[in-house]
Amino acid sequence: MVGAVLMAGTAQAAELSLTKLGLTIDPAHTTVSGISSGAYMAGQFQMAFSNMVKGAGLVAGGPYGCTDATSGQAAAMVALKRCMDVSIGPPDVGALVANARAREKAKDIDPLANLASSRIYLFNGDNDVTVKRPVADAAAQFYATLGVPAANLKYVTLPKAAHAHITDGYGAACDHIPKEGQPAEFINNCQYDQSGDILSHLYPDARKPNAPEASRKPVLFDQIPFVGDTSRSGMATSGYIYIPESCAGGGQTCRLHIAFHGCRMASNLIGDHYAVHAGYNRWADVNNIVVLYPQIDAKAKPTANPKACWDWFAYTGYDFARKSGFQMQAVRKMVAAITGN
């Protein structure tokens, strides 16, 4: 039945249950990536669950715990003024490293020793006026300080690239910066296969695909069993999952990659365009990778999160970046449903 749904070739054909996919997934090769708020979420998820998540790709993001309130400053203000435009100064890497160590000691995140074998990809465009270069620099310093080897840490900068997920053929112009209120997908064409570069770094044995597009479309799955009260978690009732033909039915052992969209990129705003056009799926086809695209919904928390961002500034609670956070738990449960672990 799963195969029949997938061959239908449309993301709206059916809504699957993650608990009934019948996949065979090796949880030891789970990785994550994300753009903007999704980059922060990817970093949070990898840090919290590094026993399982072996690598992270952060596109236009910063270091873990960047928005933790200090000196009475609200997390949302720190997000804007320190972790994006740095008008009150760049992230304090020393303080963030100390905070991560404190969270490790409290068992709010997995052991930091796992970072010695983790693989990290960082990206910041020269034309990114939303998350500025000192923030990405701080992320690189943060990971290096906590033991990610230089060979495992890839930091890419790109001339002209604006604040967006970058592709080699789809999207707006490379340097496109949408005006406030202007509809935008935040997927820009810079003739750079960012998803391929991320997966190639996170999976050094990855093979390059020959096909210009994926062989099928992602499909909807039911997020309700994992997200709880959407007005509390801020998450949508549905997400997307891409299952290569080789993985369907469970005959082939596959790997799992989780891709987190950015602000204003959720499905209720741009449909399936990130899940279809980001570029991960054609790489998934030839590398036996299932790609999960969990979703936020701007309507779930319209006052606290009108742009459908992942929580990296405490709109769901103080523990948003810990294992116990609402969104962290929701995605972890999705992983357990897919992998059985």
Short mmCIF file of N, CA and C in Angstrom, two decimals, residues 35-139:
data_model
loop_
_atom_site.label_atom_id
_atom_site.label_comp_id
_atom_site.label_asym_id
_atom_site.label_seq_id
_atom_site.Cartn_x
_atom_site.Cartn_y
_atom_site.Cartn_z
N ILE A 35 17.44 25.34 7.46
CA ILE A 35 17.71 26.69 7.00
C ILE A 35 17.12 27.69 7.99
N SER A 36 17.91 28.67 8.43
CA SER A 36 17.45 29.75 9.30
C SER A 36 16.95 29.20 10.64
N SER A 37 15.68 29.41 11.00
CA SER A 37 15.19 28.83 12.26
C SER A 37 15.32 27.32 12.23
N GLY A 38 15.22 26.73 11.02
CA GLY A 38 15.44 25.30 10.88
C GLY A 38 16.87 24.90 11.13
N ALA A 39 17.82 25.80 10.83
CA ALA A 39 19.22 25.54 11.14
C ALA A 39 19.42 25.50 12.65
N TYR A 40 18.82 26.46 13.34
CA TYR A 40 18.91 26.44 14.80
C TYR A 40 18.26 25.17 15.37
N MET A 41 17.12 24.77 14.80
CA MET A 41 16.46 23.55 15.26
C MET A 41 17.32 22.32 14.99
N ALA A 42 17.95 22.28 13.83
CA ALA A 42 18.83 21.16 13.52
C ALA A 42 19.97 21.08 14.51
N GLY A 43 20.57 22.23 14.82
CA GLY A 43 21.65 22.26 15.79
C GLY A 43 21.20 21.83 17.17
N GLN A 44 20.02 22.29 17.57
CA GLN A 44 19.47 21.90 18.87
C GLN A 44 19.24 20.39 18.94
N PHE A 45 18.63 19.87 17.88
CA PHE A 45 18.27 18.45 17.88
C PHE A 45 19.52 17.58 17.88
N GLN A 46 20.52 17.97 17.11
CA GLN A 46 21.75 17.18 17.08
C GLN A 46 22.48 17.23 18.42
N MET A 47 22.52 18.40 19.04
CA MET A 47 23.18 18.52 20.34
C MET A 47 22.45 17.73 21.41
N ALA A 48 21.14 17.79 21.40
CA ALA A 48 20.35 17.11 22.43
C ALA A 48 20.41 15.60 22.28
N PHE A 49 20.43 15.12 21.04
CA PHE A 49 20.35 13.67 20.79
C PHE A 49 21.57 13.18 20.01
N SER A 50 22.76 13.63 20.41
CA SER A 50 23.98 13.28 19.67
C SER A 50 24.38 11.83 19.84
N ASN A 51 23.77 11.10 20.77
CA ASN A 51 23.99 9.65 20.82
C ASN A 51 23.48 9.00 19.54
N MET A 52 22.48 9.60 18.92
CA MET A 52 21.86 9.06 17.73
C MET A 52 22.15 9.88 16.49
N VAL A 53 22.09 11.21 16.60
CA VAL A 53 22.24 12.10 15.44
C VAL A 53 23.72 12.39 15.22
N LYS A 54 24.25 11.92 14.11
CA LYS A 54 25.69 11.92 13.89
C LYS A 54 26.21 13.14 13.15
N GLY A 55 25.31 13.97 12.64
CA GLY A 55 25.79 15.14 11.93
C GLY A 55 24.68 16.14 11.69
N ALA A 56 25.08 17.39 11.41
CA ALA A 56 24.10 18.46 11.21
C ALA A 56 24.59 19.44 10.15
N GLY A 57 23.67 19.89 9.31
CA GLY A 57 23.95 20.93 8.34
C GLY A 57 23.17 22.18 8.69
N LEU A 58 23.87 23.27 8.95
CA LEU A 58 23.23 24.52 9.38
C LEU A 58 23.40 25.58 8.29
N VAL A 59 22.30 25.91 7.63
CA VAL A 59 22.30 26.92 6.59
C VAL A 59 21.75 28.22 7.17
N ALA A 60 22.58 29.24 7.26
CA ALA A 60 22.16 30.53 7.80
C ALA A 60 21.68 30.41 9.24
N GLY A 61 22.46 29.74 10.05
CA GLY A 61 22.14 29.58 11.46
C GLY A 61 23.33 29.91 12.33
N GLY A 62 23.14 29.74 13.64
CA GLY A 62 24.20 30.05 14.60
C GLY A 62 24.39 28.96 15.62
N PRO A 63 25.12 29.24 16.68
CA PRO A 63 25.49 28.23 17.66
C PRO A 63 24.34 27.81 18.57
N TYR A 64 24.46 26.62 19.10
CA TYR A 64 23.46 26.05 20.01
C TYR A 64 23.26 26.96 21.24
N GLY A 65 22.00 27.16 21.59
CA GLY A 65 21.68 27.95 22.78
C GLY A 65 21.89 29.43 22.61
N CYS A 66 21.99 29.92 21.37
CA CYS A 66 22.35 31.31 21.11
C CYS A 66 21.40 32.30 21.79
N THR A 67 20.13 31.96 21.90
CA THR A 67 19.16 32.93 22.41
C THR A 67 18.87 32.79 23.89
N ASP A 68 19.64 31.97 24.59
CA ASP A 68 19.41 31.88 26.04
C ASP A 68 19.52 33.26 26.65
N ALA A 69 18.49 33.66 27.38
CA ALA A 69 18.44 35.01 27.95
C ALA A 69 19.59 35.25 28.92
N THR A 70 20.20 36.40 28.82
CA THR A 70 21.27 36.80 29.73
C THR A 70 21.01 38.20 30.22
N SER A 71 21.40 38.46 31.45
CA SER A 71 21.29 39.80 32.05
C SER A 71 19.87 40.35 31.94
N GLY A 72 18.88 39.48 32.09
CA GLY A 72 17.50 39.91 32.06
C GLY A 72 16.94 40.17 30.68
N GLN A 73 17.70 39.89 29.63
CA GLN A 73 17.24 40.13 28.27
C GLN A 73 16.33 39.01 27.80
N ALA A 74 15.24 39.36 27.14
CA ALA A 74 14.31 38.37 26.64
C ALA A 74 14.93 37.61 25.48
N ALA A 75 14.60 36.32 25.38
CA ALA A 75 15.18 35.48 24.34
C ALA A 75 14.85 36.00 22.95
N ALA A 76 13.64 36.50 22.74
CA ALA A 76 13.26 36.99 21.42
C ALA A 76 14.10 38.20 21.02
N MET A 77 14.41 39.06 21.99
CA MET A 77 15.24 40.22 21.69
C MET A 77 16.68 39.79 21.38
N VAL A 78 17.19 38.83 22.15
CA VAL A 78 18.54 38.32 21.90
C VAL A 78 18.61 37.69 20.52
N ALA A 79 17.54 36.99 20.13
CA ALA A 79 17.49 36.37 18.81
C ALA A 79 17.68 37.41 17.72
N LEU A 80 16.99 38.51 17.83
CA LEU A 80 17.05 39.55 16.80
C LEU A 80 18.36 40.33 16.83
N LYS A 81 18.84 40.65 18.02
CA LYS A 81 19.92 41.62 18.15
C LYS A 81 21.30 41.00 18.36
N ARG A 82 21.38 39.69 18.70
CA ARG A 82 22.67 39.05 18.88
C ARG A 82 22.86 37.85 17.97
N CYS A 83 21.76 37.15 17.68
CA CYS A 83 21.86 35.90 16.92
C CYS A 83 21.41 36.04 15.48
N MET A 84 21.12 37.29 15.09
CA MET A 84 20.79 37.58 13.70
C MET A 84 21.58 38.79 13.21
N ASP A 85 21.21 40.02 13.68
CA ASP A 85 21.89 41.20 13.12
C ASP A 85 23.05 41.70 13.97
N VAL A 86 23.32 41.09 15.11
CA VAL A 86 24.46 41.35 16.01
C VAL A 86 24.60 42.82 16.41
N SER A 87 23.50 43.54 16.48
CA SER A 87 23.59 44.96 16.85
C SER A 87 23.97 45.16 18.31
N ILE A 88 23.80 44.14 19.15
CA ILE A 88 24.28 44.24 20.54
C ILE A 88 25.52 43.38 20.73
N GLY A 89 26.14 43.01 19.63
CA GLY A 89 27.34 42.20 19.68
C GLY A 89 27.08 40.78 19.23
N PRO A 90 28.12 40.07 18.79
CA PRO A 90 27.96 38.69 18.32
C PRO A 90 27.75 37.72 19.49
N PRO A 91 27.37 36.50 19.20
CA PRO A 91 27.21 35.50 20.26
C PRO A 91 28.51 35.33 21.05
N ASP A 92 28.36 35.15 22.35
CA ASP A 92 29.49 34.94 23.25
C ASP A 92 29.79 33.44 23.29
N VAL A 93 30.76 33.03 22.50
CA VAL A 93 31.04 31.59 22.35
C VAL A 93 31.42 30.96 23.68
N GLY A 94 32.24 31.64 24.47
CA GLY A 94 32.64 31.10 25.76
C GLY A 94 31.45 30.81 26.66
N ALA A 95 30.51 31.76 26.71
CA ALA A 95 29.32 31.58 27.54
C ALA A 95 28.45 30.45 27.01
N LEU A 96 28.36 30.33 25.69
CA LEU A 96 27.52 29.28 25.09
C LEU A 96 28.13 27.90 25.31
N VAL A 97 29.45 27.81 25.27
CA VAL A 97 30.12 26.54 25.56
C VAL A 97 29.88 26.15 27.02
N ALA A 98 30.00 27.11 27.92
CA ALA A 98 29.75 26.84 29.34
C ALA A 98 28.31 26.40 29.56
N ASN A 99 27.37 27.02 28.84
CA ASN A 99 25.96 26.66 28.96
C ASN A 99 25.73 25.23 28.47
N ALA A 100 26.38 24.87 27.36
CA ALA A 100 26.24 23.50 26.84
C ALA A 100 26.79 22.49 27.83
N ARG A 101 27.89 22.80 28.45
CA ARG A 101 28.47 21.89 29.44
C ARG A 101 27.57 21.74 30.66
N ALA A 102 26.93 22.84 31.05
CA ALA A 102 25.99 22.77 32.17
C ALA A 102 24.79 21.89 31.81
N ARG A 103 24.32 22.01 30.58
CA ARG A 103 23.18 21.19 30.16
C ARG A 103 23.56 19.72 30.04
N GLU A 104 24.79 19.47 29.62
CA GLU A 104 25.26 18.09 29.60
C GLU A 104 25.27 17.51 31.03
N LYS A 105 25.77 18.27 31.97
CA LYS A 105 25.84 17.81 33.36
C LYS A 105 24.46 17.54 33.91
N ALA A 106 23.46 18.35 33.51
CA ALA A 106 22.08 18.16 33.96
C ALA A 106 21.34 17.08 33.16
N LYS A 107 22.04 16.51 32.19
CA LYS A 107 21.46 15.48 31.30
C LYS A 107 20.30 16.01 30.45
N ASP A 108 20.35 17.31 30.20
CA ASP A 108 19.37 17.91 29.29
C ASP A 108 19.74 17.66 27.83
N ILE A 109 21.01 17.34 27.59
CA ILE A 109 21.48 16.97 26.26
C ILE A 109 22.42 15.77 26.42
N ASP A 110 22.67 15.06 25.32
CA ASP A 110 23.56 13.92 25.34
C ASP A 110 25.01 14.36 25.56
N PRO A 111 25.92 13.42 25.86
CA PRO A 111 27.31 13.78 26.16
C PRO A 111 27.98 14.56 25.03
N LEU A 112 28.68 15.61 25.41
CA LEU A 112 29.38 16.43 24.43
C LEU A 112 30.55 15.70 23.78
N ALA A 113 31.01 14.63 24.40
CA ALA A 113 32.09 13.83 23.82
C ALA A 113 31.70 13.28 22.45
N ASN A 114 30.39 13.16 22.20
CA ASN A 114 29.92 12.66 20.90
C ASN A 114 30.33 13.57 19.74
N LEU A 115 30.59 14.85 20.05
CA LEU A 115 30.94 15.79 18.99
C LEU A 115 32.28 15.46 18.34
N ALA A 116 33.11 14.70 19.03
CA ALA A 116 34.42 14.34 18.46
C ALA A 116 34.27 13.48 17.21
N SER A 117 33.13 12.81 17.07
CA SER A 117 32.90 11.99 15.88
C SER A 117 31.76 12.53 15.03
N SER A 118 31.26 13.73 15.35
CA SER A 118 30.17 14.32 14.60
C SER A 118 30.69 15.06 13.38
N ARG A 119 29.82 15.18 12.38
CA ARG A 119 30.16 15.93 11.16
C ARG A 119 29.22 17.13 11.06
N ILE A 120 29.79 18.31 10.85
CA ILE A 120 29.03 19.56 10.86
C ILE A 120 29.30 20.34 9.58
N TYR A 121 28.22 20.79 8.94
CA TYR A 121 28.30 21.67 7.77
C TYR A 121 27.67 23.00 8.16
N LEU A 122 28.36 24.11 7.86
CA LEU A 122 27.86 25.45 8.12
C LEU A 122 27.88 26.25 6.83
N PHE A 123 26.88 27.13 6.67
CA PHE A 123 26.81 27.97 5.47
C PHE A 123 26.33 29.36 5.83
N ASN A 124 26.97 30.36 5.21
CA ASN A 124 26.50 31.73 5.32
C ASN A 124 26.80 32.47 4.02
N GLY A 125 25.78 33.06 3.43
CA GLY A 125 25.96 33.79 2.18
C GLY A 125 26.51 35.19 2.41
N ASP A 126 27.30 35.67 1.47
CA ASP A 126 27.86 37.02 1.58
C ASP A 126 26.79 38.09 1.59
N ASN A 127 25.62 37.77 1.03
CA ASN A 127 24.53 38.73 0.94
C ASN A 127 23.42 38.44 1.94
N ASP A 128 23.75 37.67 2.97
CA ASP A 128 22.75 37.37 3.99
C ASP A 128 22.70 38.52 5.00
N VAL A 129 21.64 39.31 4.93
CA VAL A 129 21.48 40.44 5.83
C VAL A 129 20.56 40.09 7.00
N THR A 130 20.13 38.83 7.07
CA THR A 130 19.23 38.39 8.14
C THR A 130 20.02 37.74 9.27
N VAL A 131 20.81 36.72 8.93
CA VAL A 131 21.73 36.11 9.89
C VAL A 131 23.14 36.43 9.40
N LYS A 132 23.79 37.33 10.09
CA LYS A 132 25.02 37.91 9.58
C LYS A 132 26.24 37.03 9.88
N ARG A 133 27.32 37.30 9.17
CA ARG A 133 28.50 36.45 9.19
C ARG A 133 29.06 36.18 10.60
N PRO A 134 29.10 37.17 11.51
CA PRO A 134 29.64 36.86 12.84
C PRO A 134 28.88 35.76 13.58
N VAL A 135 27.60 35.59 13.25
CA VAL A 135 26.81 34.54 13.89
C VAL A 135 27.27 33.17 13.41
N ALA A 136 27.45 33.02 12.10
CA ALA A 136 27.96 31.75 11.57
C ALA A 136 29.39 31.50 12.03
N ASP A 137 30.19 32.56 12.10
CA ASP A 137 31.55 32.41 12.62
C ASP A 137 31.52 31.87 14.05
N ALA A 138 30.59 32.37 14.84
CA ALA A 138 30.47 31.91 16.22
C ALA A 138 30.10 30.43 16.28
N ALA A 139 29.25 29.99 15.35
CA ALA A 139 28.88 28.58 15.30
C ALA A 139 30.11 27.72 15.02
#
